[in-house]
């Protein structure tokens, strides 16, 4: 007797659903450490420029 297929109803992030026009302003991070905010901005730019993940970009910026 075979089990029925498992259905997964959770949401998954995919490349075709990502929004590339999201703009993050520093006002959203008003309480953030300026050095961390600079790292965040640099990582976002590197991620977009080189087509790598945000995590990989942060690692390269450190």
N, CA and C of each residue as an Amber inpcrd file, in Angstrom:
protein
   186
   0.8400000  -1.1730000   0.0000000   0.0000000   0.0000000   0.0000000
   0.8950000   1.2490000   0.0000000   0.7570000   2.0820000  -0.9930000
   1.5780000   3.2910000  -1.1250000   0.9220000   4.4630000  -0.3990000
   1.7690000   5.3080000   0.1270000   1.2750000   6.5120000   0.7920000
   0.9110000   7.5620000  -0.2550000  -0.0770000   8.3940000   0.0230000
  -0.4120000   9.4520000  -0.9300000   0.7040000  10.4950000  -0.9740000
   0.8220000  11.2310000  -2.0620000   1.8830000  12.2400000  -2.1520000
   1.6940000  13.3310000  -1.0910000   2.7990000  13.8470000  -0.6170000
   2.7700000  14.9040000   0.3880000   2.5880000  16.2450000  -0.3200000
   1.6380000  17.0170000   0.1530000   1.4050000  18.3390000  -0.4130000
   2.0020000  19.3810000   0.5130000   2.7460000  20.2800000  -0.0630000
   3.3790000  21.3370000   0.7140000   2.7060000  22.6560000   0.3520000
   2.0040000  23.2500000   1.3120000   1.2710000  24.4860000   1.0620000
   2.0170000  25.7280000   1.5400000   3.2420000  25.5660000   1.9620000
   4.0010000  26.7220000   2.4450000   4.5190000  27.5400000   1.2650000
   4.8610000  28.7770000   1.5540000   5.3660000  29.6770000   0.5180000
   6.8700000  29.4970000   0.3730000   7.3490000  29.5190000  -0.8480000
   8.7740000  29.3610000  -1.1230000   9.2640000  30.5400000  -1.9520000
  10.4410000  31.0110000  -1.6340000  11.0420000  32.0940000  -2.4130000
  11.6560000  31.5110000  -3.6780000  11.3770000  32.1320000  -4.7900000
  11.9540000  31.7130000  -6.0600000  12.4920000  32.9360000  -6.7870000
  13.4360000  32.7190000  -7.6830000  14.0450000  33.8330000  -8.4140000
  13.0290000  34.5830000  -9.2630000  12.0340000  33.8860000  -9.8000000
  11.0660000  34.5660000 -10.6560000  10.0690000  35.4090000  -9.8650000
  10.0290000  35.2560000  -8.5370000   9.1080000  36.0360000  -7.7100000
   9.7970000  37.1730000  -6.9630000  11.0910000  37.3150000  -7.1280000
  11.8190000  38.3460000  -6.3930000  11.6110000  39.7100000  -7.0490000
  11.4960000  40.7310000  -6.2310000  11.3470000  42.0930000  -6.7320000
  12.7170000  42.7520000  -6.7560000  13.1290000  43.2160000  -7.9110000
  14.4480000  43.8420000  -8.0320000  14.3850000  45.3480000  -7.8610000
  13.1840000  45.8910000  -7.7340000  13.0580000  47.3430000  -7.6150000
  12.7980000  47.8060000  -6.1820000  13.1350000  46.9940000  -5.2080000
  12.9650000  47.3660000  -3.8060000  14.0810000  48.3270000  -3.4260000
  13.7040000  49.4510000  -2.9100000  14.6780000  50.4480000  -2.4680000
  14.6410000  50.5150000  -0.9440000  15.7920000  50.3930000  -0.3340000
  15.8980000  50.4670000   1.1120000  16.5120000  51.8040000   1.4770000
  15.8220000  52.5370000   2.2940000  16.3440000  53.8270000   2.7220000
  16.9540000  53.6940000   4.1040000  17.8650000  54.5960000   4.4070000
  18.5010000  54.5470000   5.7180000  17.5190000  54.8790000   6.8270000
  16.3910000  55.5290000   6.5050000  15.3900000  55.8410000   7.5240000
  14.7940000  54.5700000   8.1210000  14.7710000  53.4900000   7.3440000
  14.2510000  52.2210000   7.8530000  15.1710000  51.6430000   8.9190000
  16.4120000  52.0840000   8.9370000  17.3990000  51.5730000   9.8760000
  17.8830000  52.6920000  10.7970000  16.9930000  53.5580000  11.2200000
  17.3720000  54.7310000  12.0100000  18.1090000  54.3600000  13.2890000
  17.8220000  53.2090000  13.8450000  18.4620000  52.7780000  15.0830000
  19.7200000  51.9480000  14.8280000  20.0410000  51.6900000  13.5720000
  21.1700000  50.8170000  13.2370000  22.5040000  51.5330000  13.4180000
  23.5050000  50.7450000  13.7200000  24.8750000  51.2390000  13.8110000
  25.3120000  51.7080000  12.4200000  25.8710000  52.8990000  12.2840000
  26.2690000  53.4130000  10.9630000  27.2240000  52.4880000  10.2100000
  28.1180000  51.8180000  10.9190000  29.0440000  50.8960000  10.2510000
  28.2980000  49.6970000   9.6810000  27.3180000  49.1940000  10.4260000
  26.5230000  48.0550000   9.9430000  25.6540000  48.4650000   8.7650000
  25.1290000  49.6720000   8.8110000  24.3180000  50.1670000   7.7070000
  25.1670000  50.3110000   6.4460000  26.3920000  50.8020000   6.5910000
  27.3010000  50.9200000   5.4450000  27.6200000  49.5380000   4.8780000
  27.8320000  48.5610000   5.7560000  28.0830000  47.1840000   5.3170000
  26.8770000  46.6500000   4.5510000  25.6840000  46.9080000   5.0640000
  24.4510000  46.4600000   4.4160000  24.3410000  47.0500000   3.0080000
  24.5520000  48.3570000   2.8880000  24.4530000  49.0180000   1.5820000
  25.4950000  48.4750000   0.6050000  26.7190000  48.2910000   1.0840000
  27.7940000  47.7660000   0.2390000  27.4710000  46.3440000  -0.2210000
  26.9390000  45.5280000   0.6860000  26.5880000  44.1470000   0.3450000
  25.4440000  44.1030000  -0.6620000  24.4610000  44.9830000  -0.5080000
  23.3620000  45.0320000  -1.4770000  23.8770000  45.3670000  -2.8710000
  24.7520000  46.3550000  -2.9480000  25.3110000  46.7530000  -4.2440000
  26.1280000  45.6260000  -4.8650000  26.9670000  44.9720000  -4.0620000
  27.7920000  43.8720000  -4.5630000  26.9270000  42.7010000  -5.0150000
  25.9010000  42.3930000  -4.2380000  24.9960000  41.3010000  -4.5730000
  24.3330000  41.5380000  -5.9250000  23.8650000  42.7450000  -6.1270000
  23.2000000  43.0760000  -7.3900000  24.1980000  43.1090000  -8.5480000
  25.3680000  43.6980000  -8.3170000  26.3840000  43.8470000  -9.3680000
  26.9080000  42.4980000  -9.8460000  27.1900000  41.5900000  -8.9100000
  27.8230000  40.3220000  -9.2620000  26.8520000  39.1480000  -9.3450000
  25.5790000  39.3900000  -9.0390000  24.5860000  38.3250000  -9.1280000
  24.8000000  37.2190000  -8.1120000  25.2380000  37.6000000  -6.9100000
  25.4580000  36.6180000  -5.8480000  24.4460000  36.8540000  -4.7350000
  24.3400000  35.9150000  -3.8240000  23.3900000  36.0600000  -2.7250000
  23.8420000  37.1600000  -1.7730000  22.8980000  37.6690000  -1.0130000
  23.2090000  38.7100000  -0.0260000  24.2050000  38.1760000   0.9980000
  24.0130000  36.9350000   1.4460000  24.9240000  36.3300000   2.4290000
  26.3540000  36.2660000   1.8950000  26.4930000  35.8560000   0.6390000
  27.8260000  35.7800000   0.0340000  28.4370000  37.1730000  -0.0940000
  27.6180000  38.1500000  -0.4240000  28.1140000  39.5220000  -0.5540000
  28.5810000  40.0650000   0.7910000  27.8330000  39.7950000   1.8470000
  28.2360000  40.2420000   3.1880000  29.5610000  39.5980000   3.5620000
  29.6960000  38.3120000   3.2990000  30.9460000  37.6110000   3.6220000
  32.1290000  38.2310000   2.8880000  31.9230000  38.6090000   1.6320000
  33.0080000  39.2150000   0.8560000  33.3210000  40.6320000   1.3100000
  32.3490000  41.3190000   1.8850000  32.5610000  42.6990000   2.3450000
  33.2400000  42.7650000   3.7090000  33.2100000  41.6830000   4.4490000
  33.8070000  41.6990000   5.7940000  35.3110000  41.5870000   5.7520000
